[in-house]
PDB file of C-alpha atoms in Angstrom:
ATOM      1  CA  MET A  28       8.112  27.587 -44.978  1.00  0.00           C
ATOM      2  CA  SER A  29       9.483  29.947 -42.387  1.00  0.00           C
ATOM      3  CA  TRP A  30       8.303  30.230 -38.806  1.00  0.00           C
ATOM      4  CA  SER A  31       8.590  33.429 -36.875  1.00  0.00           C
ATOM      5  CA  ILE A  32       7.727  33.964 -33.223  1.00  0.00           C
ATOM      6  CA  SER A  33       7.130  37.375 -31.796  1.00  0.00           C
ATOM      7  CA  ALA A  34       9.232  38.471 -28.829  1.00  0.00           C
ATOM      8  CA  PRO A  35       6.322  38.472 -26.320  1.00  0.00           C
ATOM      9  CA  LEU A  36       5.303  34.938 -27.373  1.00  0.00           C
ATOM     10  CA  LEU A  37       8.897  33.722 -27.112  1.00  0.00           C
ATOM     11  CA  ARG A  38       9.144  35.202 -23.604  1.00  0.00           C
ATOM     12  CA  ILE A  39       5.970  33.317 -22.551  1.00  0.00           C
ATOM     13  CA  VAL A  40       7.285  30.020 -23.931  1.00  0.00           C
ATOM     14  CA  VAL A  41      10.687  30.418 -22.253  1.00  0.00           C
ATOM     15  CA  THR A  42       9.139  31.506 -18.946  1.00  0.00           C
ATOM     16  CA  GLY A  43       6.711  28.558 -19.016  1.00  0.00           C
ATOM     17  CA  ALA A  44       9.529  26.097 -19.726  1.00  0.00           C
ATOM     18  CA  ALA A  45      11.634  27.557 -16.905  1.00  0.00           C
ATOM     19  CA  SER A  46       8.677  27.307 -14.512  1.00  0.00           C
ATOM     20  CA  ALA A  47       8.118  23.675 -15.457  1.00  0.00           C
ATOM     21  CA  VAL A  48      11.775  22.864 -14.750  1.00  0.00           C
ATOM     22  CA  MET A  49      11.534  24.579 -11.359  1.00  0.00           C
ATOM     23  CA  VAL A  50       8.365  22.656 -10.426  1.00  0.00           C
ATOM     24  CA  ILE A  51       9.888  19.336 -11.464  1.00  0.00           C
ATOM     25  CA  GLY A  52      13.006  20.126  -9.443  1.00  0.00           C
ATOM     26  CA  VAL A  53      10.879  20.843  -6.367  1.00  0.00           C
ATOM     27  CA  VAL A  54       8.622  17.799  -6.690  1.00  0.00           C
ATOM     28  CA  ARG A  55      11.233  15.209  -7.595  1.00  0.00           C
ATOM     29  CA  PRO A  56      13.152  15.098  -4.251  1.00  0.00           C
ATOM     30  CA  ALA A  57       9.917  14.548  -2.300  1.00  0.00           C
ATOM     31  CA  GLY A  58       8.951  11.779  -4.721  1.00  0.00           C
ATOM     32  CA  ARG A  59      12.326  10.114  -4.291  1.00  0.00           C
ATOM     33  CA  GLU A  60      11.982  10.303  -0.511  1.00  0.00           C
ATOM     34  CA  VAL A  61       8.569   8.648  -0.559  1.00  0.00           C
ATOM     35  CA  TRP A  62       9.870   5.948  -2.921  1.00  0.00           C
ATOM     36  CA  ALA A  63      12.846   5.289  -0.636  1.00  0.00           C
ATOM     37  CA  GLN A  64      10.533   4.863   2.360  1.00  0.00           C
ATOM     38  CA  ALA A  65       8.417   2.377   0.415  1.00  0.00           C
ATOM     39  CA  ARG A  66      11.510   0.367  -0.502  1.00  0.00           C
ATOM     40  CA  ALA A  67      12.724   0.473   3.097  1.00  0.00           C
ATOM     41  CA  GLY A  68       9.707  -1.635   4.043  1.00  0.00           C
ATOM     42  CA  THR A  69       7.835   0.803   6.240  1.00  0.00           C
ATOM     43  CA  GLU A  70       4.518  -0.368   4.799  1.00  0.00           C
ATOM     44  CA  ASN A  71       4.036  -3.626   2.949  1.00  0.00           C
ATOM     45  CA  ALA A  72       1.253  -5.777   1.535  1.00  0.00           C
ATOM     46  CA  VAL A  73       0.864  -9.452   0.726  1.00  0.00           C
ATOM     47  CA  VAL A  74      -1.835 -11.376  -1.123  1.00  0.00           C
ATOM     48  CA  GLY A  75      -2.476 -15.012  -0.302  1.00  0.00           C
ATOM     49  CA  THR A  76      -4.927 -17.525   1.112  1.00  0.00           C
ATOM     50  CA  LEU A  77      -6.167 -17.160   4.690  1.00  0.00           C
ATOM     51  CA  SER A  78      -4.924 -20.159   6.673  1.00  0.00           C
ATOM     52  CA  GLY A  79      -6.268 -19.203  10.080  1.00  0.00           C
ATOM     53  CA  TYR A  80      -6.920 -16.637  12.766  1.00  0.00           C
ATOM     54  CA  ASN A  81      -6.529 -17.057  16.534  1.00  0.00           C
ATOM     55  CA  VAL A  82      -8.945 -14.697  18.296  1.00  0.00           C
ATOM     56  CA  LYS A  83      -7.104 -14.866  21.654  1.00  0.00           C
ATOM     57  CA  THR A  84      -3.615 -14.092  20.348  1.00  0.00           C
ATOM     58  CA  ARG A  85      -4.860 -12.043  17.351  1.00  0.00           C
ATOM     59  CA  VAL A  86      -2.443 -13.942  15.103  1.00  0.00           C
ATOM     60  CA  LEU A  87      -3.399 -14.128  11.452  1.00  0.00           C
ATOM     61  CA  THR A  88      -1.775 -16.727   9.176  1.00  0.00           C
ATOM     62  CA  VAL A  89      -1.722 -16.366   5.393  1.00  0.00           C
ATOM     63  CA  LYS A  90      -0.310 -18.829   2.879  1.00  0.00           C
ATOM     64  CA  VAL A  91       1.717 -16.969   0.226  1.00  0.00           C
ATOM     65  CA  ASP A  92       3.465 -19.041  -2.453  1.00  0.00           C
ATOM     66  CA  ASN A  93       3.619 -22.203  -0.249  1.00  0.00           C
ATOM     67  CA  VAL A  94       4.990 -20.230   2.702  1.00  0.00           C
ATOM     68  CA  VAL A  95       2.842 -19.452   5.746  1.00  0.00           C
ATOM     69  CA  GLU A  96       3.229 -15.851   6.861  1.00  0.00           C
ATOM     70  CA  ARG A  97       2.214 -14.745  10.373  1.00  0.00           C
ATOM     71  CA  PHE A  98       0.804 -11.334  11.316  1.00  0.00           C
ATOM     72  CA  VAL A  99      -0.386  -9.845  14.577  1.00  0.00           C
ATOM     73  CA  LEU A 100      -3.632  -7.974  14.023  1.00  0.00           C
ATOM     74  CA  ALA A 101      -3.354  -4.359  15.223  1.00  0.00           C
ATOM     75  CA  ASP A 102      -5.845  -3.171  17.840  1.00  0.00           C
ATOM     76  CA  LYS A 103      -7.346  -0.672  15.396  1.00  0.00           C
ATOM     77  CA  ALA A 104      -7.021  -2.868  12.289  1.00  0.00           C
ATOM     78  CA  SER A 105      -9.789  -2.664   9.707  1.00  0.00           C
ATOM     79  CA  VAL A 106     -11.216  -5.817   8.174  1.00  0.00           C
ATOM     80  CA  HIS A 107     -13.203  -5.623   4.934  1.00  0.00           C
ATOM     81  CA  ALA A 108     -15.156  -8.110   2.833  1.00  0.00           C
ATOM     82  CA  GLY A 109     -16.045  -6.172  -0.289  1.00  0.00           C
ATOM     83  CA  SER A 110     -17.674  -2.960   0.878  1.00  0.00           C
ATOM     84  CA  ARG A 111     -18.623  -4.389   4.293  1.00  0.00           C
ATOM     85  CA  VAL A 112     -16.551  -3.713   7.399  1.00  0.00           C
ATOM     86  CA  LEU A 113     -16.223  -6.819   9.576  1.00  0.00           C
ATOM     87  CA  PRO A 114     -15.285  -7.291  13.224  1.00  0.00           C
ATOM     88  CA  ALA A 115     -11.903  -8.933  13.725  1.00  0.00           C
ATOM     89  CA  SER A 116     -13.596 -12.006  15.207  1.00  0.00           C
ATOM     90  CA  ALA A 117     -15.226 -12.682  11.823  1.00  0.00           C
ATOM     91  CA  ILE A 118     -11.874 -13.334  10.114  1.00  0.00           C
ATOM     92  CA  ALA A 119     -11.851 -17.005  11.228  1.00  0.00           C
ATOM     93  CA  ALA A 120     -15.048 -17.652   9.238  1.00  0.00           C
ATOM     94  CA  HIS A 121     -13.197 -16.807   6.019  1.00  0.00           C
ATOM     95  CA  VAL A 122     -10.431 -19.447   6.151  1.00  0.00           C
ATOM     96  CA  GLY A 123      -9.636 -20.549   2.597  1.00  0.00           C
ATOM     97  CA  HIS A 124     -10.530 -17.175   1.068  1.00  0.00           C
ATOM     98  CA  LYS A 125      -8.066 -14.952  -0.732  1.00  0.00           C
ATOM     99  CA  VAL A 126      -6.888 -12.012   1.394  1.00  0.00           C
ATOM    100  CA  LYS A 127      -4.756  -8.917   1.032  1.00  0.00           C
ATOM    101  CA  VAL A 128      -2.964  -7.887   4.209  1.00  0.00           C
ATOM    102  CA  ARG A 129      -1.354  -4.468   4.579  1.00  0.00           C
ATOM    103  CA  PHE A 130       1.115  -4.443   7.418  1.00  0.00           C
ATOM    104  CA  ILE A 131       3.988  -2.623   9.052  1.00  0.00           C
ATOM    105  CA  GLU A 132       7.089  -4.473  10.107  1.00  0.00           C
ATOM    106  CA  SER A 133       8.330  -3.231  13.464  1.00  0.00           C
ATOM    107  CA  ASP A 134      10.930  -4.826  15.764  1.00  0.00           C
ATOM    108  CA  GLY A 135      10.754  -8.068  13.788  1.00  0.00           C
ATOM    109  CA  ARG A 136       6.957  -8.285  14.147  1.00  0.00           C
ATOM    110  CA  ARG A 137       4.520  -7.945  11.303  1.00  0.00           C
ATOM    111  CA  VAL A 138       1.525  -5.914  12.442  1.00  0.00           C
ATOM    112  CA  ALA A 139      -1.491  -6.126  10.135  1.00  0.00           C
ATOM    113  CA  GLU A 140      -3.335  -2.837   9.800  1.00  0.00           C
ATOM    114  CA  THR A 141      -5.793  -3.735   7.033  1.00  0.00           C
ATOM    115  CA  VAL A 142      -7.188  -7.093   5.972  1.00  0.00           C
ATOM    116  CA  MET A 143      -9.288  -7.342   2.787  1.00  0.00           C
ATOM    117  CA  VAL A 144     -11.108 -10.642   2.344  1.00  0.00           C
ATOM    118  CA  SER A 145     -12.505 -11.851  -0.963  1.00  0.00           C
ATOM    119  CA  ARG A 146     -16.137 -12.901  -0.978  1.00  0.00           C
ATOM    120  CA  ALA A 147     -15.531 -16.355  -2.458  1.00  0.00           C
ATOM    121  CA  PRO A 148     -12.872 -18.939  -1.597  1.00  0.00           C
TER     122      PRO A 148
END
C-alpha cells in the first residue's frame, strides 16, 4: 500500500506543525516561571487539624503531622465552611475540625489568606 500526499496538503501539515512548535516555545518559558515561583514558596497551603484561634492576636494554630503550625490571619482573609463564608471570629468554634490554610510567607511570618474549614470534626 502506498501513501501519497498532495503538495497543498503537505504544506498545511508542515505549517501546522511549525505553528505548534512556535506556540509551545512561547508558552513554556511562562509556565516554567510560574512553576519556579510556586517552588520558591510565594504561596503555600497546609492541611491539618485546627488547634485554636486567638481573636485578639489573630493567631491561628493548626496541627500538621504532630507539629503545631502558627499563622497570622490577614486582615482581608476569607474563611469558608463548605459554601458558607464565615467571619474570622467564628474560627474558634471549629477547633478540632480539619482545615486547609493557604498562606504567604513574608519576613519569617506566615500570613493566612484563606481558611477552609470542614463541616465535621
